[in-house]
Short mmCIF file of C-alpha atoms and ligand atoms in Angstrom, two decimals:
data_model
loop_
_atom_site.label_atom_id
_atom_site.label_comp_id
_atom_site.label_asym_id
_atom_site.label_seq_id
_atom_site.Cartn_x
_atom_site.Cartn_y
_atom_site.Cartn_z
CA MET L 1 72.86 16.14 15.44
CA GLU L 2 73.06 16.40 19.39
CA TYR L 3 71.71 12.78 20.61
CA THR L 4 68.61 13.56 23.05
CA TRP L 5 66.80 11.14 24.65
CA ARG L 6 63.19 11.68 26.09
CA TRP L 7 62.95 11.29 29.95
CA TYR L 8 59.48 11.79 31.82
CA GLY L 9 61.04 12.74 35.18
CA PRO L 10 61.89 11.29 38.28
CA ALA L 11 59.41 8.70 38.01
CA ASP L 12 60.54 7.37 34.63
CA PRO L 13 61.68 3.37 34.72
CA VAL L 14 64.50 4.71 32.47
CA ALA L 15 66.65 6.21 34.86
CA LEU L 16 69.18 9.52 33.94
CA ASP L 17 72.24 6.90 34.59
CA ASP L 18 70.55 4.66 31.60
CA ILE L 19 70.51 7.22 29.61
CA ARG L 20 74.27 8.30 29.92
CA GLN L 21 74.67 4.75 28.95
CA ALA L 22 72.83 4.81 25.81
CA GLY L 23 75.08 7.50 24.32
CA ALA L 24 72.69 10.61 24.67
CA THR L 25 73.98 13.54 25.87
CA GLY L 26 70.83 15.72 25.72
CA ILE L 27 67.63 15.23 27.65
CA VAL L 28 64.03 16.06 26.51
CA THR L 29 61.69 16.36 29.24
CA ALA L 30 58.89 18.42 30.80
CA LEU L 31 57.90 19.37 34.42
CA HIS L 32 54.95 16.58 34.32
CA ASP L 33 53.90 17.20 37.50
CA ILE L 34 52.72 20.66 36.73
CA ALA L 35 49.17 20.66 35.16
CA ALA L 36 48.48 22.40 32.27
CA GLY L 37 47.86 26.16 32.53
CA GLN L 38 49.85 26.63 35.65
CA VAL L 39 53.30 28.79 35.44
CA TRP L 40 56.34 26.78 35.49
CA THR L 41 58.55 28.94 38.04
CA ASN L 42 62.22 29.83 37.60
CA GLU L 43 62.66 27.88 40.54
CA ALA L 44 60.91 24.89 39.70
CA ILE L 45 62.77 24.66 36.23
CA ALA L 46 66.02 25.40 37.81
CA GLU L 47 65.48 22.38 40.35
CA ARG L 48 64.91 20.11 37.83
CA LYS L 49 67.74 21.08 35.63
CA LYS L 50 69.83 20.64 38.53
CA LEU L 51 68.94 17.11 38.97
CA ILE L 52 69.64 16.61 35.31
CA GLU L 53 72.86 18.05 35.14
CA ASP L 54 74.84 18.02 38.17
CA ALA L 55 76.26 14.48 38.55
CA PRO L 56 79.76 14.61 39.63
CA GLN L 57 82.04 12.01 38.27
CA ARG L 58 79.94 11.15 35.80
CA SER L 59 79.52 11.99 32.02
CA THR L 60 77.47 15.07 31.64
CA LEU L 61 73.56 16.02 30.56
CA ARG L 62 72.12 18.89 29.85
CA TRP L 63 68.70 19.69 29.33
CA SER L 64 68.26 20.51 25.75
CA VAL L 65 64.67 20.77 24.88
CA VAL L 66 61.39 21.05 26.64
CA GLU L 67 58.43 18.39 25.54
CA SER L 68 55.95 19.82 25.70
CA VAL L 69 54.45 23.09 27.44
CA PRO L 70 51.18 22.24 27.16
CA VAL L 71 48.74 24.48 25.39
CA THR L 72 45.25 24.65 27.24
CA GLU L 73 41.99 23.87 25.72
CA ALA L 74 40.92 27.71 26.42
CA ILE L 75 43.53 28.42 24.32
CA LYS L 76 42.72 26.03 21.43
CA ILE L 77 39.12 26.74 21.36
CA GLY L 78 40.01 30.71 21.89
CA ASN L 79 37.47 31.17 24.91
CA GLU L 80 37.39 33.56 27.56
CA ASN L 81 40.09 32.12 29.51
CA ARG L 82 42.51 31.93 26.60
CA ASP L 83 44.20 35.62 27.25
CA ARG L 84 44.84 34.03 30.68
CA ASP L 85 46.58 30.89 29.45
CA ILE L 86 48.64 32.49 26.94
CA ALA L 87 50.10 34.78 29.85
CA VAL L 88 50.81 31.82 31.92
CA PHE L 89 52.57 30.25 28.48
CA GLN L 90 54.71 33.10 27.87
CA GLU L 91 56.03 33.47 31.19
CA CYS L 92 56.80 29.48 30.78
CA ILE L 93 58.84 30.22 28.01
CA HIS L 94 60.10 33.50 29.71
CA ASN L 95 61.55 31.53 32.53
CA LEU L 96 63.11 28.58 30.36
CA GLY L 97 64.80 31.23 28.36
CA THR L 98 66.23 32.68 31.70
CA ASN L 99 67.50 29.00 32.80
CA ASN L 100 69.10 28.63 29.41
CA ILE L 101 66.52 26.06 27.63
CA GLN L 102 66.11 27.26 24.23
CA THR L 103 63.93 24.55 22.37
CA VAL L 104 60.62 24.17 23.27
CA CYS L 105 58.18 21.08 21.76
CA TYR L 106 54.47 21.77 22.11
CA ASN L 107 51.60 21.06 20.04
CA PHE L 108 48.08 22.32 18.90
CA MET L 109 45.84 19.06 18.71
CA PRO L 110 42.52 19.58 20.28
CA VAL L 111 41.78 17.12 23.22
CA LEU L 112 43.77 14.21 22.02
CA ASP L 113 47.67 14.33 21.74
CA TRP L 114 48.93 11.39 19.91
CA THR L 115 46.91 8.36 19.68
CA ARG L 116 47.36 4.71 19.35
CA THR L 117 44.73 1.72 19.16
CA ASP L 118 47.31 -1.27 20.29
CA LEU L 119 50.02 -0.16 22.60
CA ASP L 120 51.69 -4.16 22.38
CA TYR L 121 51.24 -4.95 18.68
CA HIS L 122 52.97 -8.27 18.38
CA GLN L 123 55.91 -8.37 15.80
CA PRO L 124 57.34 -11.67 14.23
CA ASP L 125 60.31 -11.01 15.75
CA GLY L 126 58.62 -11.45 19.17
CA SER L 127 58.84 -7.35 20.12
CA THR L 128 55.69 -5.34 20.42
CA ALA L 129 54.94 -2.07 18.23
CA LEU L 130 52.49 0.83 19.05
CA ARG L 131 49.65 0.49 16.49
CA PHE L 132 47.09 2.93 15.15
CA ASP L 133 44.33 0.65 13.25
CA GLN L 134 41.53 2.77 11.51
CA THR L 135 38.57 0.15 12.10
CA ALA L 136 39.42 0.03 15.82
CA PHE L 137 39.70 3.50 16.25
CA ALA L 138 36.18 3.92 14.15
CA ALA L 139 34.73 1.06 16.29
CA PHE L 140 35.48 3.18 19.41
CA ASP L 141 34.20 6.04 17.75
CA LEU L 142 30.85 4.43 16.61
CA TYR L 143 29.95 2.16 19.21
CA ILE L 144 31.78 2.79 22.37
CA LEU L 145 32.10 6.41 22.61
CA GLN L 146 29.06 6.58 20.45
CA ARG L 147 29.71 10.00 19.38
CA PRO L 148 26.96 12.32 17.90
CA GLY L 149 27.31 12.75 14.17
CA ALA L 150 30.20 10.10 14.13
CA LYS L 151 28.22 8.22 11.45
CA GLN L 152 28.69 10.90 8.75
CA GLU L 153 32.28 10.65 8.81
CA TYR L 154 32.60 7.12 7.71
CA SER L 155 31.63 5.52 4.55
CA GLU L 156 29.27 2.29 4.75
CA ALA L 157 31.83 -0.14 4.14
CA GLU L 158 33.93 1.55 7.52
CA GLN L 159 30.80 1.60 9.52
CA GLN L 160 30.38 -1.89 8.78
CA GLN L 161 34.13 -3.29 9.40
CA ALA L 162 33.89 -0.96 12.72
CA LYS L 163 30.36 -2.94 13.64
CA GLN L 164 32.07 -6.30 13.36
CA TYR L 165 35.12 -5.20 14.93
CA ALA L 166 32.88 -3.92 18.11
CA ASP L 167 30.90 -7.09 18.15
CA GLN L 168 33.62 -9.58 18.47
CA LEU L 169 35.37 -7.37 21.19
CA ASP L 170 34.38 -8.75 25.10
CA GLU L 171 34.23 -6.12 27.72
CA GLN L 172 37.57 -6.43 28.74
CA ARG L 173 39.20 -5.45 25.26
CA ALA L 174 36.74 -2.65 24.49
CA GLN L 175 37.75 -1.43 28.17
CA GLN L 176 41.48 -1.73 26.66
CA LEU L 177 40.68 -0.06 23.65
CA GLN L 178 39.02 2.88 25.36
CA GLN L 179 41.74 3.12 27.77
CA ASN L 180 44.39 3.55 25.10
CA ILE L 181 42.89 5.98 22.95
CA ILE L 182 41.60 8.42 25.66
CA ALA L 183 44.20 7.79 28.48
CA GLY L 184 46.98 5.08 27.63
CA LEU L 185 49.34 7.16 26.20
CA PRO L 186 52.35 9.28 28.44
CA GLY L 187 52.63 13.08 27.88
CA SER L 188 49.30 13.84 27.25
CA ASP L 189 47.77 16.15 30.18
CA LYS L 190 44.63 14.50 31.42
CA ASP L 191 42.81 11.35 31.73
CA TYR L 192 39.23 11.55 30.86
CA SER L 193 36.28 9.40 31.60
CA LEU L 194 34.29 8.55 28.80
CA GLN L 195 31.50 11.30 29.69
CA GLU L 196 34.53 13.76 30.58
CA PHE L 197 35.96 13.08 27.22
CA GLN L 198 32.31 14.12 25.19
CA GLU L 199 31.63 17.25 27.29
CA VAL L 200 35.53 18.18 26.12
CA LEU L 201 34.20 17.46 22.38
CA ASP L 202 31.52 19.01 22.60
CA GLN L 203 33.08 22.17 23.28
CA TYR L 204 35.07 22.23 20.01
CA GLN L 205 31.42 22.12 18.01
CA SER L 206 32.01 25.30 16.48
CA ILE L 207 35.51 25.34 15.95
CA ASP L 208 36.12 24.15 12.36
CA GLU L 209 39.73 24.22 10.62
CA ALA L 210 39.95 27.83 9.65
CA GLN L 211 38.75 28.79 13.39
CA LEU L 212 41.36 26.88 14.95
CA ARG L 213 44.07 28.28 12.73
CA LYS L 214 43.08 31.64 13.67
CA ASN L 215 43.53 30.61 17.24
CA LEU L 216 46.88 29.15 16.22
CA GLN L 217 47.90 32.58 15.16
CA TYR L 218 46.76 34.25 17.85
CA PHE L 219 48.28 32.14 20.06
CA LEU L 220 51.57 32.57 17.67
CA GLU L 221 51.54 36.46 17.68
CA LYS L 222 51.54 36.70 21.51
CA VAL L 223 53.64 33.84 21.91
CA ILE L 224 56.80 34.18 19.35
CA PRO L 225 57.52 37.99 20.20
CA VAL L 226 58.30 36.20 23.74
CA ALA L 227 60.13 33.66 22.55
CA GLU L 228 62.55 35.80 20.42
CA GLU L 229 63.20 37.78 23.58
CA ALA L 230 63.96 34.95 25.73
CA GLY L 231 65.87 33.24 23.47
CA VAL L 232 63.86 29.89 22.84
CA ASN L 233 63.16 28.22 19.60
CA MET L 234 59.60 27.23 19.50
CA ALA L 235 58.67 23.87 17.79
CA ILE L 236 55.52 22.88 16.63
CA HIS L 237 54.70 18.83 17.07
CA PRO L 238 52.70 17.95 13.78
CA ASP L 239 49.42 15.86 14.40
CA ASP L 240 49.75 12.12 15.08
CA PRO L 241 48.08 10.69 13.41
CA PRO L 242 48.12 13.51 10.76
CA ARG L 243 44.40 13.85 10.00
CA PRO L 244 41.54 15.24 11.97
CA LEU L 245 40.06 12.89 14.38
CA LEU L 246 37.02 12.31 16.19
CA GLY L 247 35.24 15.35 14.26
CA LEU L 248 37.87 17.74 15.34
CA PRO L 249 40.08 19.88 13.10
CA ARG L 250 43.64 19.18 13.07
CA VAL L 251 45.84 21.83 11.26
CA VAL L 252 49.58 20.68 11.52
CA SER L 253 49.75 17.27 9.37
CA THR L 254 51.02 18.14 6.07
CA GLU L 255 53.78 20.20 4.26
CA ALA L 256 51.38 22.90 3.31
CA ASP L 257 50.10 23.15 7.30
CA ALA L 258 54.11 23.87 8.13
CA HIS L 259 54.60 26.38 5.62
CA ASN L 260 51.31 28.09 6.53
CA LEU L 261 51.80 28.16 10.27
CA LEU L 262 55.81 29.48 9.44
CA ALA L 263 53.71 32.24 7.61
CA MET L 264 51.51 33.36 10.48
CA VAL L 265 54.34 34.80 12.26
CA ASP L 266 57.60 35.45 10.46
CA SER L 267 60.49 34.81 12.89
CA PRO L 268 63.27 32.30 13.28
CA ASN L 269 61.67 31.22 16.36
CA ASN L 270 58.71 30.17 15.24
CA GLY L 271 59.43 26.51 13.98
CA LEU L 272 58.81 23.26 13.75
CA THR L 273 59.55 19.41 15.79
CA PHE L 274 60.16 17.26 12.30
CA CYS L 275 58.91 14.06 13.47
CA THR L 276 58.82 11.76 10.52
CA GLY L 277 56.58 9.39 12.29
CA SER L 278 53.92 11.66 12.58
CA TYR L 279 54.14 13.46 9.24
CA GLY L 280 55.34 10.02 7.39
CA ALA L 281 51.97 8.56 8.46
CA ARG L 282 50.52 10.19 5.49
CA PRO L 283 51.76 8.59 2.04
CA ASP L 284 51.55 12.32 0.69
CA ASN L 285 54.63 13.65 3.08
CA ASP L 286 57.71 13.73 1.02
CA LEU L 287 59.78 13.68 4.15
CA THR L 288 63.32 14.75 2.79
CA GLY L 289 62.03 17.50 0.24
CA MET L 290 60.22 18.38 3.70
CA ILE L 291 63.72 19.03 5.49
CA GLU L 292 65.14 20.72 2.56
CA ARG L 293 62.53 23.30 2.27
CA LEU L 294 61.26 23.87 5.73
CA GLY L 295 65.05 24.10 6.48
CA ASN L 296 66.27 26.32 9.62
CA HIS L 297 62.85 26.30 11.04
CA ILE L 298 63.24 22.34 12.08
CA HIS L 299 64.55 23.06 15.49
CA PHE L 300 63.86 19.45 16.56
CA LEU L 301 64.12 16.16 15.06
CA HIS L 302 61.93 12.94 16.27
CA LEU L 303 63.17 9.84 14.19
CA ARG L 304 61.05 7.01 13.95
CA SER L 305 59.65 5.35 11.02
CA VAL L 306 55.72 3.85 10.60
CA GLN L 307 54.67 0.96 8.34
CA ARG L 308 51.60 2.41 6.21
CA GLU L 309 49.20 -0.59 6.57
CA SER L 310 47.83 1.09 2.88
CA ASN L 311 47.87 4.21 1.17
CA ASP L 312 45.13 5.84 2.26
CA VAL L 313 45.55 9.15 3.97
CA ASN L 314 42.95 7.83 6.67
CA GLY L 315 44.89 4.16 6.73
CA SER L 316 46.30 1.92 9.47
CA PHE L 317 50.15 1.97 10.40
CA TYR L 318 52.27 0.72 13.17
CA GLU L 319 55.50 1.77 14.00
CA ALA L 320 58.41 -0.17 12.41
CA ASN L 321 61.95 -0.37 13.62
CA HIS L 322 63.50 2.85 12.82
CA LEU L 323 65.52 1.55 9.93
CA GLU L 324 62.17 0.04 8.37
CA GLY L 325 58.94 0.85 7.48
CA SER L 326 57.72 3.27 5.16
CA ALA L 327 59.79 6.00 6.06
CA ASN L 328 63.67 6.04 4.53
CA LEU L 329 65.79 7.56 7.59
CA VAL L 330 68.64 7.03 5.81
CA ASN L 331 67.49 9.88 3.91
CA VAL L 332 66.26 11.57 5.92
CA VAL L 333 69.37 11.73 8.07
CA LYS L 334 71.30 12.32 5.38
CA ALA L 335 69.13 15.84 4.56
CA ALA L 336 69.44 16.80 8.21
CA VAL L 337 73.17 16.70 7.72
CA ALA L 338 72.93 18.68 4.93
CA LEU L 339 71.19 20.96 6.63
CA GLU L 340 73.22 21.09 9.58
CA LYS L 341 76.10 21.77 7.04
CA GLU L 342 74.27 24.80 5.41
CA GLN L 343 73.75 26.07 8.77
CA ARG L 344 77.17 26.14 9.67
CA ALA L 345 77.92 27.93 6.53
CA LYS L 346 75.45 30.91 7.84
CA GLY L 347 77.04 30.56 10.83
CA ILE L 348 74.74 28.61 13.27
CA SER L 349 76.93 26.31 14.71
CA ASP L 350 74.51 24.37 17.09
CA PRO L 351 73.71 20.88 15.67
CA ILE L 352 70.12 19.87 15.59
CA PRO L 353 68.47 18.14 18.92
CA MET L 354 67.37 14.80 17.23
CA ARG L 355 65.99 11.79 19.65
CA PRO L 356 65.23 8.24 18.41
CA ASP L 357 61.59 8.50 18.85
CA HIS L 358 59.60 5.52 20.11
CA GLY L 359 61.23 2.39 20.37
CA HIS L 360 59.89 -1.48 20.56
CA LYS L 361 59.36 -3.35 23.44
CA MET L 362 62.18 -6.00 23.08
CA LEU L 363 64.26 -8.11 25.25
CA ASP L 364 64.01 -7.19 29.11
CA ASP L 365 61.57 -4.44 28.15
CA LEU L 366 59.13 -6.99 27.68
CA HIS L 367 59.07 -8.12 31.20
CA LYS L 368 59.45 -4.53 32.58
CA LYS L 369 56.93 -1.51 33.23
CA THR L 370 57.72 0.82 30.58
CA ASN L 371 56.11 3.85 29.05
CA PRO L 372 54.36 2.99 25.71
CA GLY L 373 56.56 3.55 22.75
CA TYR L 374 59.38 4.72 25.34
CA SER L 375 61.15 1.44 26.28
CA ALA L 376 64.69 1.36 27.13
CA ILE L 377 66.14 -1.32 24.55
CA GLY L 378 63.91 -0.52 21.57
CA ARG L 379 64.99 3.23 21.71
CA LEU L 380 68.62 2.44 22.46
CA ARG L 381 68.58 -0.06 19.49
CA GLY L 382 67.17 3.12 17.47
CA LEU L 383 69.55 5.55 18.56
CA ALA L 384 72.51 3.32 18.09
CA GLU L 385 71.12 2.36 14.27
CA LEU L 386 70.68 6.38 13.54
CA ARG L 387 74.36 7.33 15.41
CA GLY L 388 75.59 4.93 13.02
CA VAL L 389 73.99 5.91 9.85
CA GLU L 390 75.25 9.51 10.60
CA ALA L 391 78.66 8.48 11.44
CA THR L 392 78.70 6.65 7.81
CA LEU L 393 77.36 9.66 6.07
CA LYS L 394 79.88 12.04 7.72
CA GLY L 395 82.90 9.14 7.16
CA ASN L 396 83.59 9.28 10.85
CA SER L 397 82.40 6.14 11.77
C1 LIG X 1 54.57 11.42 19.77
C2 LIG X 1 54.64 11.44 20.84
C3 LIG X 1 54.70 12.73 21.71
C4 LIG X 1 53.75 13.77 21.80
C5 LIG X 1 54.39 14.82 21.83
C6 LIG X 1 53.47 16.54 21.50
O1 LIG X 1 54.32 11.37 18.26
O2 LIG X 1 55.86 10.54 21.53
O3 LIG X 1 56.12 13.48 20.80
O4 LIG X 1 52.98 13.91 20.63
O5 LIG X 1 54.84 15.28 23.28
O6 LIG X 1 53.88 17.47 22.04
#
């Protein structure tokens, strides 16, 4: 595996020099300062690449993966602006290929990207983790956002629990919950107010799961040929959490969804980001089996383990240490190593880029400003543990 690290650009509190010391050689980043729907010019890409790669006298980093090129709501909704926005997306892919960046992560989650309710969930060892609490989320949906139609999506018992939860929130905690859900996480392209948020949700009123799949297919049919020509591997990130939220459909949550996506456009460039944290939040996703079956369509690995708090597909979960939690990352790394071996036999010698996804806030992280999930030391621990697993499996430790 190629060891990579997500970097949010020059404003990231974890600097490129820190990343060099963490043992990563690949950088995963995006031009976060360019709004969704705007072109990433050749010049802007080249400039960022230079910043990452030109560091004389120091060990080298390369810009390995883009995470993410944003897909606009117009594309996901399929409205009158989608062709304009797809043309921009195509141009971004073309320009990234020109700059020799060959892996592009993106996602097709309506409105919200990844979502958590608690960004500082205390762990017994004193570190803090990210958590998705289904009851807190329902409390937000039913009693803070007060989304029309929300009630039908929760059972009586869930509504009652959510009500109890909402009743004990003071103003500040209610505000915090709202902030965490709709504006708290790095990488999403928008900060919505509650009202704006509801307005965007409303635009999805007529978009059900089948329609969202059609819109994804339309997008892929236009984008994958451009990616083929540019030599870029497209890697869709799964839904996080992997289930519909707020009445919005989600279509990249399960193994069947992944196969469905690959069948939409048959091309090696039409591939996946295999995120063990996102897929692993569902008990019915068999992670190692998925790696075996999805095989060389996996262009990028996000390795982390969530602890599921119940066996329910809609259950709560928190992010465990990388070698703990519900996913068995030793088996996952084993499957990834086997996949690379298989690929080498077919003449594909490039290792699969992997990043330690998320990490606890721990040690010095606890006293610093960090991007939620993207602390330096928590991820350093994760990367070190995963490298150790790989080295042991390969017998070169
Ligand atoms: C979640 C996050 C991200 C995010 C992607 C989607 O799991 O850390 O990986 O969802 O950037 O494109």
